[in-house]
XYZ file of C-alpha atoms in Angstrom:
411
model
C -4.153 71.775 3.379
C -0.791 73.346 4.488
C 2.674 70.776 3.721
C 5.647 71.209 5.979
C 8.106 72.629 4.844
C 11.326 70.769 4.241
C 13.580 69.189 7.564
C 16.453 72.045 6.138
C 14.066 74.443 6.597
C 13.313 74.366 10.337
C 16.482 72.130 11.287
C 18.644 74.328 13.835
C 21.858 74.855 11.904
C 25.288 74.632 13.172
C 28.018 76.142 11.468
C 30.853 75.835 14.562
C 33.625 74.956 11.998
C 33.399 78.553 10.681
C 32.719 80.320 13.660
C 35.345 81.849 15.971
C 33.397 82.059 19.367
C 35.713 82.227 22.146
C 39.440 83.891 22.753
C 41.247 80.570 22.254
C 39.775 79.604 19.290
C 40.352 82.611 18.095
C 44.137 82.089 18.881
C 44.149 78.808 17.454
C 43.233 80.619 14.120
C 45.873 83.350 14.416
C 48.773 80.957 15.196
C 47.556 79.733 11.681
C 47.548 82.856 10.077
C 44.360 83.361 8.532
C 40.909 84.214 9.698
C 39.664 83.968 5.814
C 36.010 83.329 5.475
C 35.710 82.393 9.161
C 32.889 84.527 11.592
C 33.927 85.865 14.556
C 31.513 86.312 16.874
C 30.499 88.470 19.734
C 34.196 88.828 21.031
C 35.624 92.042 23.318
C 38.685 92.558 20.818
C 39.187 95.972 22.738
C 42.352 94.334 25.246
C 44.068 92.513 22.961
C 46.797 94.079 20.958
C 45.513 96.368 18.173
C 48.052 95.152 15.877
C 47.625 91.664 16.197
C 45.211 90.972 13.247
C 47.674 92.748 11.193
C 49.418 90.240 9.261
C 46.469 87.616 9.286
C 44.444 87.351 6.383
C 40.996 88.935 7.011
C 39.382 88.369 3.487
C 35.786 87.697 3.720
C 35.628 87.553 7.623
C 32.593 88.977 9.239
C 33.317 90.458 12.907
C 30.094 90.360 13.959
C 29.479 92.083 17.354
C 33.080 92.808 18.465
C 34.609 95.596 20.369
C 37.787 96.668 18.691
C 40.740 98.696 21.082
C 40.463 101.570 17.888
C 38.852 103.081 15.115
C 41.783 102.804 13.029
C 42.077 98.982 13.619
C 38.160 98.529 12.189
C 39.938 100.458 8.825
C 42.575 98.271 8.702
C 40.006 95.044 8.903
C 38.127 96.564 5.933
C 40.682 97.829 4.183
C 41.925 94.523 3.840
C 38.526 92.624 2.547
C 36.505 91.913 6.459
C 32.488 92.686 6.760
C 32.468 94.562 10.373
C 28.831 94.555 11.780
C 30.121 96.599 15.035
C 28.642 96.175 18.697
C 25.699 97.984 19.626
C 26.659 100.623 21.973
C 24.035 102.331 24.737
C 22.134 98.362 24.899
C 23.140 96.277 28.304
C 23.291 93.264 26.670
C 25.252 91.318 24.070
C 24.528 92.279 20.331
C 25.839 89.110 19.220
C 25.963 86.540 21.835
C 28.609 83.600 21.379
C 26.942 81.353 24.428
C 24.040 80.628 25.854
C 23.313 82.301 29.357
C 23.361 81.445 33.043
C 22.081 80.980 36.067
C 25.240 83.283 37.131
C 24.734 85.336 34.261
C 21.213 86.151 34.472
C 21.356 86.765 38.663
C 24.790 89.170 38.136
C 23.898 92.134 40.522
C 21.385 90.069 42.675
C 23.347 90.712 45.853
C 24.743 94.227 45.545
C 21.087 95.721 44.984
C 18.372 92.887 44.985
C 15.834 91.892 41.952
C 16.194 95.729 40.449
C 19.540 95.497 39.985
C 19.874 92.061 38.809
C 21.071 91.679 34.969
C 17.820 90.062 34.069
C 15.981 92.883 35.534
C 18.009 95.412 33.845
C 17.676 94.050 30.080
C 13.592 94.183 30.809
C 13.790 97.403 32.015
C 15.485 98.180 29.132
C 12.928 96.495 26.716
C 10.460 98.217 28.195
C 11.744 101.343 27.576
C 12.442 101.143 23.854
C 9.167 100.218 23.315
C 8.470 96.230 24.634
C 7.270 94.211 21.732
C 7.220 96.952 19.530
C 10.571 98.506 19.908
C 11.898 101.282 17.015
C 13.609 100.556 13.981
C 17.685 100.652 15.947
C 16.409 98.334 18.624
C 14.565 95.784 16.610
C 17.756 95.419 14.603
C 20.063 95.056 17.958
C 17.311 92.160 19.414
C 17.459 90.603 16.078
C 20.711 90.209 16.262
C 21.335 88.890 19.912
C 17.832 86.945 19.442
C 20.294 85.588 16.016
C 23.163 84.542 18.686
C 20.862 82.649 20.969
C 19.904 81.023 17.587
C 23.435 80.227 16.881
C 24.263 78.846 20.524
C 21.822 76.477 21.050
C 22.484 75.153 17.618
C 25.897 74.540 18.964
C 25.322 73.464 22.733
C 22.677 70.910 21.323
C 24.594 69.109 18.497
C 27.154 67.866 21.212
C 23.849 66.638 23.153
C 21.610 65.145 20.022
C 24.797 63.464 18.360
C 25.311 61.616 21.404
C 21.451 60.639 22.543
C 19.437 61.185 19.506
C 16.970 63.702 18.792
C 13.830 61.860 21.040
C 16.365 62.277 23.835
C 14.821 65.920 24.624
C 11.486 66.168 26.449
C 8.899 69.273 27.116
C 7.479 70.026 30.147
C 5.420 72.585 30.117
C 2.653 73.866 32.668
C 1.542 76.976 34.328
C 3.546 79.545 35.712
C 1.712 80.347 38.467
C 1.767 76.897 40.457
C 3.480 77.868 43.661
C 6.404 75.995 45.685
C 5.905 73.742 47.787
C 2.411 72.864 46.125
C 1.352 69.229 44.776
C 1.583 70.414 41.546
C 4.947 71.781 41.809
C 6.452 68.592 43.368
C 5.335 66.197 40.952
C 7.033 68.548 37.887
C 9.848 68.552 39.828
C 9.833 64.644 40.735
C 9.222 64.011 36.825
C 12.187 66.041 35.484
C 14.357 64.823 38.382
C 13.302 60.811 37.288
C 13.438 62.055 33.354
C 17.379 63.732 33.792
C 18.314 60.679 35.334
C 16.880 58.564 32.863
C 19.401 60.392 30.187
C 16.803 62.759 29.074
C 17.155 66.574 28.167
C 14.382 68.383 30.211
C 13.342 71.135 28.492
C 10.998 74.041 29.978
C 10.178 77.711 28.686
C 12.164 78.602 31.617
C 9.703 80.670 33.549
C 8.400 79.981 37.157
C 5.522 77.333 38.536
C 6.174 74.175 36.316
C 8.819 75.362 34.764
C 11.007 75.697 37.702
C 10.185 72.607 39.102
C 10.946 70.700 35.889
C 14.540 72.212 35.909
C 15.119 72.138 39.718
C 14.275 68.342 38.896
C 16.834 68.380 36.320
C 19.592 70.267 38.486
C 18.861 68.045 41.533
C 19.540 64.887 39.221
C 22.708 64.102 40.594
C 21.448 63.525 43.847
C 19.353 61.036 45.613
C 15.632 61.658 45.535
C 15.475 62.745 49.599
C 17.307 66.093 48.183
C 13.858 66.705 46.077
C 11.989 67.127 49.045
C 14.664 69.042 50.802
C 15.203 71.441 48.025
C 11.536 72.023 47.667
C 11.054 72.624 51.620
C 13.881 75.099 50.854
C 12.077 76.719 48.720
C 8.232 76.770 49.720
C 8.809 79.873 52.455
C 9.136 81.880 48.960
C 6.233 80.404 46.770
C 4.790 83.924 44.952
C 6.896 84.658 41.858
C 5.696 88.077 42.397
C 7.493 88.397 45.763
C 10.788 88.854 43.477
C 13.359 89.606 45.787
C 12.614 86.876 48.291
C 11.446 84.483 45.424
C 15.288 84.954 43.935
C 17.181 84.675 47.054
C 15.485 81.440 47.914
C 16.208 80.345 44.608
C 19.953 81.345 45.177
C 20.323 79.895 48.233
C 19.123 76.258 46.897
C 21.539 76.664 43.792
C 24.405 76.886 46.566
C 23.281 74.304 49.035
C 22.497 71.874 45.760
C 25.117 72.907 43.565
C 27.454 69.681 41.966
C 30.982 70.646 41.208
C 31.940 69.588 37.543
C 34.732 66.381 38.878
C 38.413 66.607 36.822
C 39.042 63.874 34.539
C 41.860 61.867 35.528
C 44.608 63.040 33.940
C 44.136 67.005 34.241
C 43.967 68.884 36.888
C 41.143 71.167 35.730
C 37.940 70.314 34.619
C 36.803 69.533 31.279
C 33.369 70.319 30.153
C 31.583 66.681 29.606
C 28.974 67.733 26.069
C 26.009 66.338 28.272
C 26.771 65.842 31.837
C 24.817 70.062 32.077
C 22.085 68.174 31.412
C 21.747 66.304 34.697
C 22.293 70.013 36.100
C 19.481 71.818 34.952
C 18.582 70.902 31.660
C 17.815 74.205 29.279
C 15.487 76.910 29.609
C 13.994 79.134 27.108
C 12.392 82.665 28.050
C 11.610 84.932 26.620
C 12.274 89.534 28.225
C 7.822 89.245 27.170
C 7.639 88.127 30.102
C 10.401 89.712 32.135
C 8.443 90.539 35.144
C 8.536 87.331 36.151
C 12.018 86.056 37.962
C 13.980 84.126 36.444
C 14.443 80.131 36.655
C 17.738 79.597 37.728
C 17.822 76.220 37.894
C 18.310 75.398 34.194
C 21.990 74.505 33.330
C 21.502 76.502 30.031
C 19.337 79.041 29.552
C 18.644 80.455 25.963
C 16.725 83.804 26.478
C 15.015 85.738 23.740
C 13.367 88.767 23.005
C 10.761 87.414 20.551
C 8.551 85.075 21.947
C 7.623 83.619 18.394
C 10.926 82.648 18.016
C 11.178 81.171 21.778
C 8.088 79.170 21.421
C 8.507 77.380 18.346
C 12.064 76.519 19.163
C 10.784 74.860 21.989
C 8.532 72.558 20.550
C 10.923 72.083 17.870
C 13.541 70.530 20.589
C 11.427 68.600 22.317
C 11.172 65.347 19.746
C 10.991 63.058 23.068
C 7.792 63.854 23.951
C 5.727 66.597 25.943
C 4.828 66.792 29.553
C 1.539 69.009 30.016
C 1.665 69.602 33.792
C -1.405 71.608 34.843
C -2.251 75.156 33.454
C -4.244 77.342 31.846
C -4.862 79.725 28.719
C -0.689 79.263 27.853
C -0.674 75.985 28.088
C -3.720 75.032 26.248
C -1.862 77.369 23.626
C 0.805 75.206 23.426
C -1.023 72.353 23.413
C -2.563 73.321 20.156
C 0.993 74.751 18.741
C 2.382 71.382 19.844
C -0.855 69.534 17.796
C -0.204 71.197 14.782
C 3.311 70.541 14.110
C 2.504 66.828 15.385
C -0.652 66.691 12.918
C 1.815 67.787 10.135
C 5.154 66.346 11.293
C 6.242 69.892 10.597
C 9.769 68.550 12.744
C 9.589 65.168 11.990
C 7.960 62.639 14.128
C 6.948 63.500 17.656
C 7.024 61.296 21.093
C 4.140 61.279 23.392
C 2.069 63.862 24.626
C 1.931 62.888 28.315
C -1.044 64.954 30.315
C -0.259 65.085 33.812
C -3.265 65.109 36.345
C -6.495 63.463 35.056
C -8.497 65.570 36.988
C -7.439 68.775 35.318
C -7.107 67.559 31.645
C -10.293 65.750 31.372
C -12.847 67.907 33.940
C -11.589 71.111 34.480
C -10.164 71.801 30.729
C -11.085 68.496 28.339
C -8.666 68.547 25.569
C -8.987 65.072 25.117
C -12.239 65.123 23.692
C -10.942 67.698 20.499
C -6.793 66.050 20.167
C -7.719 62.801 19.677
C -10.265 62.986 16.621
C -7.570 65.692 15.267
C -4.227 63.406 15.639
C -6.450 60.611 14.433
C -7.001 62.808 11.041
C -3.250 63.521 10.682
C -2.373 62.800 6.693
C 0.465 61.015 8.113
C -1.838 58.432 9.750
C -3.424 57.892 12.979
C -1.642 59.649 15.483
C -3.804 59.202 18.677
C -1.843 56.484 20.200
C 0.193 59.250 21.371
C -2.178 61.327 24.129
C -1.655 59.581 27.216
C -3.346 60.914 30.447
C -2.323 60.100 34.041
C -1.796 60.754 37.798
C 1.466 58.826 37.926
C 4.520 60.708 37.809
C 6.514 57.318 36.972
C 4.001 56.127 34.313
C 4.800 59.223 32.602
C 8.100 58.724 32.889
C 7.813 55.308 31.585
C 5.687 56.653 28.716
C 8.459 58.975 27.946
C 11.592 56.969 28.123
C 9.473 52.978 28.063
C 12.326 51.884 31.121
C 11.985 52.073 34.690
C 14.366 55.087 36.395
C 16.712 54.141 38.929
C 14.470 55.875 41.698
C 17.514 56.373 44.346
């Protein structure tokens, strides 16, 4: 019988006090004169002065996908003790992402030449044409490494969140991808997220359409009251097929604006400052994967880490979601992660797990009966019975209660 392997292991690690990530904290380093040791990461070093590193101690500092303004300035660095793993050239996206993406990010192009022209659109084209899931030796290395960033930034965006809720504060809700808008289906995912965001949870989805939408529309609408959930699906529903891209993604755009909340100022500045939660009531986080990049992207989640490796994307799912797990109705991909989801339960392969939470009776005990084969195999976990923790309903707010055991302010 296989043993987990140790929490260090499989913990996401977070190694922000070494990592230089943006312009200003990379200023805040160079007023101190000395980058020694630190990474710098993913930073367009191209329009700053070249001569600005020079008198700052670059010993042992990896630039790790950076643009420089010269060739001679990349000498200099290694002349003087830095690692320089350069940016990719000829790829159109990051090799070394310092951030999650966007909604913004991901749509960049939408409206000067539709769903073609779209960023999103561009890096699958791209994908596909250096060889999908079996790309050659130079791209493999350039996914690696931005599939490495996405890595790195949702270790970092989801400390600030797990310090301050706890780990069971992050919930999965997953389902299929083909449920259309407007359907039953879709608005009770998107009624659960919306009740689970406002409950303080994390909603997190594999960020692709049907379920997945509607669990982070839920999440972006949870600042509002819960007549905007039915407005923003009627929105919506005129665009249900996924495969209709270009209509599907301006419907989706169009919601985003009339939905969108404004982060507020705190009271003594006069711009905003970034709460380390509130994007959770504004979308929650996605996780996709370019496998799948014929489907539009969700651009509801707040945060969205995409990958190129699906591996990587599903197990850092089900990894996140300590909370709990939402099975809204689907098929062959969701039974899969059922299953994926049992086995790191049955093992406590991330620790222990919150509820499995199977939404429509009808599906999950006639159509597709995984009842019948989970709950002999939780009740054999070698860390004890584990049964207790299928739970199959109609009720959107008994799931929610199962998931967070309080009532959600429902207005």
């Amino acid at each position: 019988m296989p043993t987990p392997p140790p929490p260090d292991v499989v913990d996401l690690h977070d190694h922000t006090p070494d990592e230089i990530e943006s312009h200003e904290e990379l200023d805040l380093h160079l007023r101190a004169g000395t980058l020694a040791g630190k990474t710098v990461q993913g930073l367009d070093l191209s329009r700053r002065p070249s001569t600005e590193l020079a008198g700052v101690d670059v010993s042992d500092v990896l630039f790790v996908g950076c643009r420089f303004p010269t060739v001679d300035a990349v000498v200099d660095l290694l002349r003087r003790g830095a690692i320089v793993v350069p940016a990719f050239l000829g790829v159109p996206y990051p090799t070394h992402p310092s951030r999650l993406y966007t909604p913004e990010d991901l749509s960049a192009g939408f409206a000067e030449g539709g769903f073609a022209t779209m960023y999103d659109t561009v890096v699958y084209d791209h994908f596909r044409a250096t060889g999908g899931a079996v790309p050659d030796v130079r791209e493999a290395l350039v996914q690696r490494m931005h599939d490495y960033g996405m890595d790195n930034a949702l270790a970092d965006l989801t400390a600030g969140w797990l310090a301050a809720k706890g780990s069971f504060a992050a919930i999965g809700v997953m389902g299929g991808h083909a449920v259309p808008r407007g359907s039953a289906e879709y608005r009770a995912a998107t009624e659960l997220a919306w009740r689970l965001a406002r409950a303080g949870r994390l909603v997190v989805t594999g960020g692709g359409p049907g379920v997945m939408e509607a669990a982070n529309l839920g999440a972006f609408l949870a600042e509002h009251p819960v007549e905007a959930v039915t407005e923003a699906i009627d929105g919506l529903a005129p665009a249900p097929d996924f495969l209709d891209h270009d209509n599907y993604t301006a419907a989706a755009l169009r919601v985003r604006a009339d939905f969108s909340v404004p982060t507020p100022p705190t009271p003594d500045e006069k711009t905003p400052r970034p709460d380390p939660v509130a994007w959770a009531r504004r979308g929650g986080l996605a996780i996709p994967t370019w496998l799948y990049g014929h489907e539009p992207a969700n651009l509801f989640a707040a945060r969205i880490a995409k990958y190129f490796s699906n591996a990587i994307r599903e197990d850092t799912i089900l990894r996140l979601s300590r909370g709990g797990i939402v099975f809204a109705p689907g098929m062959a991909g969701t039974v899969q992660e059922i299953f994926q989801a049992a086995t790191k339960t049955f093992y406590a392969t991330d620790g222990v797990s919150g509820p499995f939470v199977f939404l429509d009776v009808e599906h999950w005990t006639r159509r597709l009966p995984v009842r019948e084969l989970l709950t002999p195999l939780l009740a054999a976990s070698p860390k004890g019975d584990l049964s207790g923790l299928i739970h199959v309903t109609d009720d959107v707010a008994e799931a929610v209660d199962l998931l967070t055991g309080s009532t959600v302010d429902s207005a």
